[in-house]
Short mmCIF file of C-alpha atoms and ligand atoms in Angstrom, two decimals:
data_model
loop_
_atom_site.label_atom_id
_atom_site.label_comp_id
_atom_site.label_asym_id
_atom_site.label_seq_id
_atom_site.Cartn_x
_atom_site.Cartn_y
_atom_site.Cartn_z
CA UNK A 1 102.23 80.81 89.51
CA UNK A 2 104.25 79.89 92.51
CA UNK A 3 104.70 83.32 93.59
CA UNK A 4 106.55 82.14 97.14
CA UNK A 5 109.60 81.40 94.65
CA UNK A 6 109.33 84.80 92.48
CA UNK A 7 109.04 86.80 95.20
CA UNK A 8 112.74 86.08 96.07
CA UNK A 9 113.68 87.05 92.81
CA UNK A 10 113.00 90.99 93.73
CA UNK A 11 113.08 93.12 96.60
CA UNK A 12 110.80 92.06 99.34
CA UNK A 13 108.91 95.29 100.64
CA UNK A 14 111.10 96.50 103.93
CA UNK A 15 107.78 97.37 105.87
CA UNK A 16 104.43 95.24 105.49
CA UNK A 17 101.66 96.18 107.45
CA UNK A 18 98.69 94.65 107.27
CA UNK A 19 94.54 95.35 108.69
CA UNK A 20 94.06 91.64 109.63
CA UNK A 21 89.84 91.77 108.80
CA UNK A 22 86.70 89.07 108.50
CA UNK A 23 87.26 87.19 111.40
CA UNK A 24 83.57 88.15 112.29
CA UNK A 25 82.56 87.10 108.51
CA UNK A 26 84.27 83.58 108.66
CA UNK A 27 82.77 82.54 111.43
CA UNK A 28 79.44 83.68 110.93
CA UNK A 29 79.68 81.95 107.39
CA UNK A 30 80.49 78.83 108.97
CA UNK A 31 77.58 79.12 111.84
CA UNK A 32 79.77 79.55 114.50
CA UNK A 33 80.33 82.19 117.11
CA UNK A 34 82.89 85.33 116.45
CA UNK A 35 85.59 84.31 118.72
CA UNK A 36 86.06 80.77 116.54
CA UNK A 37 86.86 83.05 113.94
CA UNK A 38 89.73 85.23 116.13
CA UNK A 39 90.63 82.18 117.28
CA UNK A 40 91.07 80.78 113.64
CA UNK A 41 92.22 84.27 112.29
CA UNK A 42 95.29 84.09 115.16
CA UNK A 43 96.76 80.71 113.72
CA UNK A 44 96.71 83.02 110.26
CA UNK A 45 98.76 85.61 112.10
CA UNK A 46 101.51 82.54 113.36
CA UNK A 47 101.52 81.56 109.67
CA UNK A 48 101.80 85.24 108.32
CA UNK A 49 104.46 86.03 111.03
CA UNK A 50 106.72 82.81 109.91
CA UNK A 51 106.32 83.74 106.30
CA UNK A 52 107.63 87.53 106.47
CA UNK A 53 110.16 86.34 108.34
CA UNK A 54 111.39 83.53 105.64
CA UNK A 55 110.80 86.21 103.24
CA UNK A 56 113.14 88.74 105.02
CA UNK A 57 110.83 91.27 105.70
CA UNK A 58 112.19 93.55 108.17
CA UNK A 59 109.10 95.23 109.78
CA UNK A 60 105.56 93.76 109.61
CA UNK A 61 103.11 95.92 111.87
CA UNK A 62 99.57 93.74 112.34
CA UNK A 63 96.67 95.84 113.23
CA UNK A 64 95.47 93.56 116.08
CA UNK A 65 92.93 96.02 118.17
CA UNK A 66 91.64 99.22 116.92
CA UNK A 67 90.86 101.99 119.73
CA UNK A 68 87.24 101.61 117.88
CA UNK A 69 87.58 98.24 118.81
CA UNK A 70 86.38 98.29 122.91
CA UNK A 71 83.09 99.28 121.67
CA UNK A 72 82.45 95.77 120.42
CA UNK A 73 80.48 93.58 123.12
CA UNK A 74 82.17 93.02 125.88
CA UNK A 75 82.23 89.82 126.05
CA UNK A 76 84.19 89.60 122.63
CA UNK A 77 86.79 92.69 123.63
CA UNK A 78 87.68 90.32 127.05
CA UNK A 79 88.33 87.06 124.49
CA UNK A 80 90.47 89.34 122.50
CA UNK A 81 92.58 90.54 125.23
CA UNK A 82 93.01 86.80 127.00
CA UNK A 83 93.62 86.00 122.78
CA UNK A 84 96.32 88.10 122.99
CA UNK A 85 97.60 86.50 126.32
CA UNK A 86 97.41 83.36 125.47
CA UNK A 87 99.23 83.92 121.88
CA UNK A 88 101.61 86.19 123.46
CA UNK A 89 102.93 82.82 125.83
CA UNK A 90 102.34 80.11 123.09
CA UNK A 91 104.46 82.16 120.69
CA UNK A 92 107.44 83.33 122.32
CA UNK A 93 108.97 80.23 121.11
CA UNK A 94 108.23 81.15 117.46
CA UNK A 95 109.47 84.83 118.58
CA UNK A 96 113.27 82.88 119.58
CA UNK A 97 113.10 80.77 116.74
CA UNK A 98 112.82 83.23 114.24
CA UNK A 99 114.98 85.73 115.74
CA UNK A 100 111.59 88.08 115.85
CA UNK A 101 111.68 91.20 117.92
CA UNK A 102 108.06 91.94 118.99
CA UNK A 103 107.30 95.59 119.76
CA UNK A 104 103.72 97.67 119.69
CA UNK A 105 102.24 100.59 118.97
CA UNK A 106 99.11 102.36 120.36
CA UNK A 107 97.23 103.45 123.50
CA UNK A 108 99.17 100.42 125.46
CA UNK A 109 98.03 102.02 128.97
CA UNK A 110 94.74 101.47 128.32
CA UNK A 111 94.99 97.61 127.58
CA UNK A 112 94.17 95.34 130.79
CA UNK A 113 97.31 94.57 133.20
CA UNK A 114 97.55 91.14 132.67
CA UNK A 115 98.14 91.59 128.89
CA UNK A 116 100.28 94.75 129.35
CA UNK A 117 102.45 92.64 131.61
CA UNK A 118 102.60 89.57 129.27
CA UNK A 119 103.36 91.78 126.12
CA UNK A 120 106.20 93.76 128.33
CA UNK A 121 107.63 90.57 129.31
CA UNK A 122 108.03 89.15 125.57
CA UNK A 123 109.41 92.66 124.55
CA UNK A 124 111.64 91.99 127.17
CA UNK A 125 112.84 88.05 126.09
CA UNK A 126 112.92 89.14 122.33
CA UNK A 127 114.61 92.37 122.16
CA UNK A 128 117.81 91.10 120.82
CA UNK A 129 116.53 89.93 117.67
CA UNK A 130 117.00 91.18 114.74
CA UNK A 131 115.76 89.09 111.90
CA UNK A 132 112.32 91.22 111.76
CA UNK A 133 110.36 93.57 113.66
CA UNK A 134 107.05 92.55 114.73
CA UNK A 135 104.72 95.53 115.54
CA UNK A 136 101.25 95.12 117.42
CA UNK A 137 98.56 97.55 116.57
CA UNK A 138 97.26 97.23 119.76
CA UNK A 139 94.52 99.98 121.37
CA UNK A 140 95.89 101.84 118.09
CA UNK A 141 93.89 104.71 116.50
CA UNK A 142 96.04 107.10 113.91
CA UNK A 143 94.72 110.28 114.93
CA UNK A 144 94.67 109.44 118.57
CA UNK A 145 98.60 108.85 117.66
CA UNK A 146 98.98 112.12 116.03
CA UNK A 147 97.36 113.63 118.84
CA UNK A 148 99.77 112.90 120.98
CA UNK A 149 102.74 114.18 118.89
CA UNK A 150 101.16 117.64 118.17
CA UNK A 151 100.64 117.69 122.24
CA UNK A 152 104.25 117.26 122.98
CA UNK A 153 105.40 119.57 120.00
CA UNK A 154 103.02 122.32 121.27
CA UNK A 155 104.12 122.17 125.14
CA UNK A 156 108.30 121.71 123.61
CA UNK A 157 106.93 125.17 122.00
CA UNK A 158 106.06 126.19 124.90
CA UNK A 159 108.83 125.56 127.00
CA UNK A 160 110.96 126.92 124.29
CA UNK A 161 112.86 123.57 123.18
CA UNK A 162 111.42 124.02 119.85
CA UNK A 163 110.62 127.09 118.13
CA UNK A 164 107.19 125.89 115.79
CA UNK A 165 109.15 127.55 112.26
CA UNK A 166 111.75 123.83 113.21
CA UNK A 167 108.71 121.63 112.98
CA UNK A 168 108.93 119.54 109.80
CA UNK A 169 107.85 116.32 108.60
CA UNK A 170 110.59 114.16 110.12
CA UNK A 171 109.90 115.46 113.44
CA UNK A 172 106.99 114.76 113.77
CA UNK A 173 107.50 111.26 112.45
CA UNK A 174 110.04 111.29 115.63
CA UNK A 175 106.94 111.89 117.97
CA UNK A 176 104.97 109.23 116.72
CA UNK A 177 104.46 105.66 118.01
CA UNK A 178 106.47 104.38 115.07
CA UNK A 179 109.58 106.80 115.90
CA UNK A 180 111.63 103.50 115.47
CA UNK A 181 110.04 102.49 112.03
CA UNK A 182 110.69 103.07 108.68
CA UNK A 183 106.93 104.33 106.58
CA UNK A 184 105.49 101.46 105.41
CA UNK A 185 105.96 100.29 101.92
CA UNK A 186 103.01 97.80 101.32
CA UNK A 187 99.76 98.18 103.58
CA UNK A 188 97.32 95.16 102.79
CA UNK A 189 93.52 94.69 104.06
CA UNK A 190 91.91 91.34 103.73
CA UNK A 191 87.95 90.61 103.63
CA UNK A 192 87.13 92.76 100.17
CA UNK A 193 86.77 96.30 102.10
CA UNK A 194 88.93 98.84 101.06
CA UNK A 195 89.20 101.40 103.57
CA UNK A 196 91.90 102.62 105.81
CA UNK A 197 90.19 102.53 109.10
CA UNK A 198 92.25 105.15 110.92
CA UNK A 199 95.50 103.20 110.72
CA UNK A 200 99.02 104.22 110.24
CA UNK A 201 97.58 107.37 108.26
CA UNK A 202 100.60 109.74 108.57
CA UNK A 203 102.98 106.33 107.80
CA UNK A 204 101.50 104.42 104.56
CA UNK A 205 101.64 108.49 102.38
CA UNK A 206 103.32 106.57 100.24
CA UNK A 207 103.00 103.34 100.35
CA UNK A 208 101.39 100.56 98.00
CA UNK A 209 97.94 99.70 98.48
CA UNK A 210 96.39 95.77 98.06
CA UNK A 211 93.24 94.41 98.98
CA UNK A 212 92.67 90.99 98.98
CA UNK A 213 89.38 89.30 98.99
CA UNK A 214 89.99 86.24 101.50
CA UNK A 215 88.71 86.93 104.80
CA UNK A 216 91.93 86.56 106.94
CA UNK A 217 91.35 83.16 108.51
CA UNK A 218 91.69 81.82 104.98
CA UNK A 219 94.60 83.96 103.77
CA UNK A 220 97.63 81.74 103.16
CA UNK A 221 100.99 82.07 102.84
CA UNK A 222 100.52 82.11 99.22
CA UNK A 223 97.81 85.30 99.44
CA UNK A 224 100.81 86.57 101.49
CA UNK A 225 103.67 86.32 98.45
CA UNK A 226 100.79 86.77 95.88
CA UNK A 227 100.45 90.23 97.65
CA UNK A 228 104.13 91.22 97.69
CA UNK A 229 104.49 89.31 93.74
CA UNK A 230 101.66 92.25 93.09
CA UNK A 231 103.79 95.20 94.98
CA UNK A 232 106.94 94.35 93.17
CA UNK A 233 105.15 94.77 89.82
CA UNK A 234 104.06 98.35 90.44
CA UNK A 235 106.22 101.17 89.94
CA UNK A 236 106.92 103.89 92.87
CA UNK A 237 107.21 106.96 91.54
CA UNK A 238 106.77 109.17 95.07
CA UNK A 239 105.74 112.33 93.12
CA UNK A 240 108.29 112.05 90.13
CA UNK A 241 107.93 110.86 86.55
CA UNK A 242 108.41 107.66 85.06
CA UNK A 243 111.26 108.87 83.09
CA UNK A 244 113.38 110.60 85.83
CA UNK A 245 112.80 107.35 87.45
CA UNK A 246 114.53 105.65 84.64
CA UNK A 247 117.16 108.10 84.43
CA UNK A 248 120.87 107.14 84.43
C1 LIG B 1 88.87 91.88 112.38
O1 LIG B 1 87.86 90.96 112.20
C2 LIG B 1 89.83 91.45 113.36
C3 LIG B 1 90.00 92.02 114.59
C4 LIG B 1 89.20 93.12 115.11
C5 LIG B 1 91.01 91.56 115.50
C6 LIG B 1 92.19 90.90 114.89
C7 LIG B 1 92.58 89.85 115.81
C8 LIG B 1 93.12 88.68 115.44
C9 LIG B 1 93.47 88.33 114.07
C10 LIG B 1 93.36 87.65 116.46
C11 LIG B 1 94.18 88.05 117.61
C12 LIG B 1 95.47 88.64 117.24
C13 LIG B 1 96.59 88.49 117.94
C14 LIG B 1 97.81 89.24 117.56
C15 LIG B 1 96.66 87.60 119.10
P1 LIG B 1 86.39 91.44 112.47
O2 LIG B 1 85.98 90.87 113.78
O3 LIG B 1 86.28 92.92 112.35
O4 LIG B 1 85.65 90.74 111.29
P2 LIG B 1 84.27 91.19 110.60
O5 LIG B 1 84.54 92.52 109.95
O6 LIG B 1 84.04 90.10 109.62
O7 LIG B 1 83.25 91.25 111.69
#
């Protein structure tokens, strides 16, 4: 099936985030060091990037670096962050060309300067754009996130600006990293494991899950649209019937 051209037939999920996984597994498979397969798994995120973006997709968030992540070796946490350097410069250019606004979410403080600096500046150049939102997961950890909003709703409570019984779902989505963001609609893992892995737990409540089998240096365009061909069969019901959904 060529599911690139069905796709466009239907409505393309607004917000696709994705836990980008088996770098580690590809490379090892292949008899080569880990950091071949990040470095093969980041040309996968420059084809993944142009694809949402043909598709229309308006938000993709990529879960780039876990806060679990910096107790890998550190040898392979310092290739990731000059990865993310080096991408960050290379694709600015796709960033433009596109019309891609690249923001991110997660402990950002905590990332080195030199790729704090480098991801502020292309924030910075891209801004303007409005064809899609491109979010990096970077330093991210969901409860870590929702740790911080309960901290500022507790001292607004106790500085009066809130009282606690005015606390409800959409304010707290306002004190998360993803304030700006709509929930996510389709959440996909590569690499055959199906867990969540502490990411975007409060956003994806609703959303559709897929898991696809490829380790994410082989995932193609076409795992990509076979993905959202599979979302766009399913029926989101969000707690009500099948009927009422059907109701004129
Ligand atoms: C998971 O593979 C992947 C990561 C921890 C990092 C994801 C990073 C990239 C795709 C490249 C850099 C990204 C950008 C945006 C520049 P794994 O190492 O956990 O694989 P394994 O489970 O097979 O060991």
């Amino acid at each position: 099936m060529d599911y690139q051209k069905e796709i466009l037939k239907k409505p393309i999920p607004g917000h696709i985030a994705i836990i980008m996984d088996g770098n580690g597994r590809w490379a090892k498979r292949k008899g080569l060091f880990r950091v071949s397969g990040h470095e093969k798994g980041t040309k996968t995120v420059k084809k993944i990037v142009e694809a949402a973006a043909e598709f229309k997709v308006k938000y993709l968030t990529l879960f780039a670096f876990s806060s679990e992540n910096w107790n890998r070796p550190k040898r392979e946490v310092d290739m990731l962050m000059n990865l993310l350097v080096t991408t960050l410069k290379k694709e600015l250019k796709t960033f433009k060309d596109n019309k891609i606004k690249l923001t991110s979410i997660g402990n950002i403080g905590s990332l080195p300067d030199k790729a704090q600096k480098e991801l502020q500046y292309v924030k910075d150049a891209t801004k303007e754009n409005e064809n899609m939102c491109l979010i990096l997961a970077l330093s991210y950890g969901s409860r870590y996130e929702l740790t911080c909003a309960f901290r500022q709703l507790a001292d607004k409570v106790k500085n009066n600006d809130v009282a606690s019984k005015d606390i409800d779902e959409q304010m707290i989505s306002e004190h998360l990293f993803t304030s700006d963001h709509p929930d996510v609609d389709l959440l996909i893992r590569t690499s055959g494991e199906q867990r969540i892995s502490n990411f975007l737990l409060w956003q994806i409540a609703y959303a559709e899950l897929y898991f696809s089998q490829k380790l994410w240096p082989d995932f193609t365009k076409q795992d990509f649209s076979e993905a959202i061909y599979n979302y766009q069969k399913r029926e989101r019901r969000f707690g009500k019937t099948s009927e009422q959904l059907h109701e004129k």
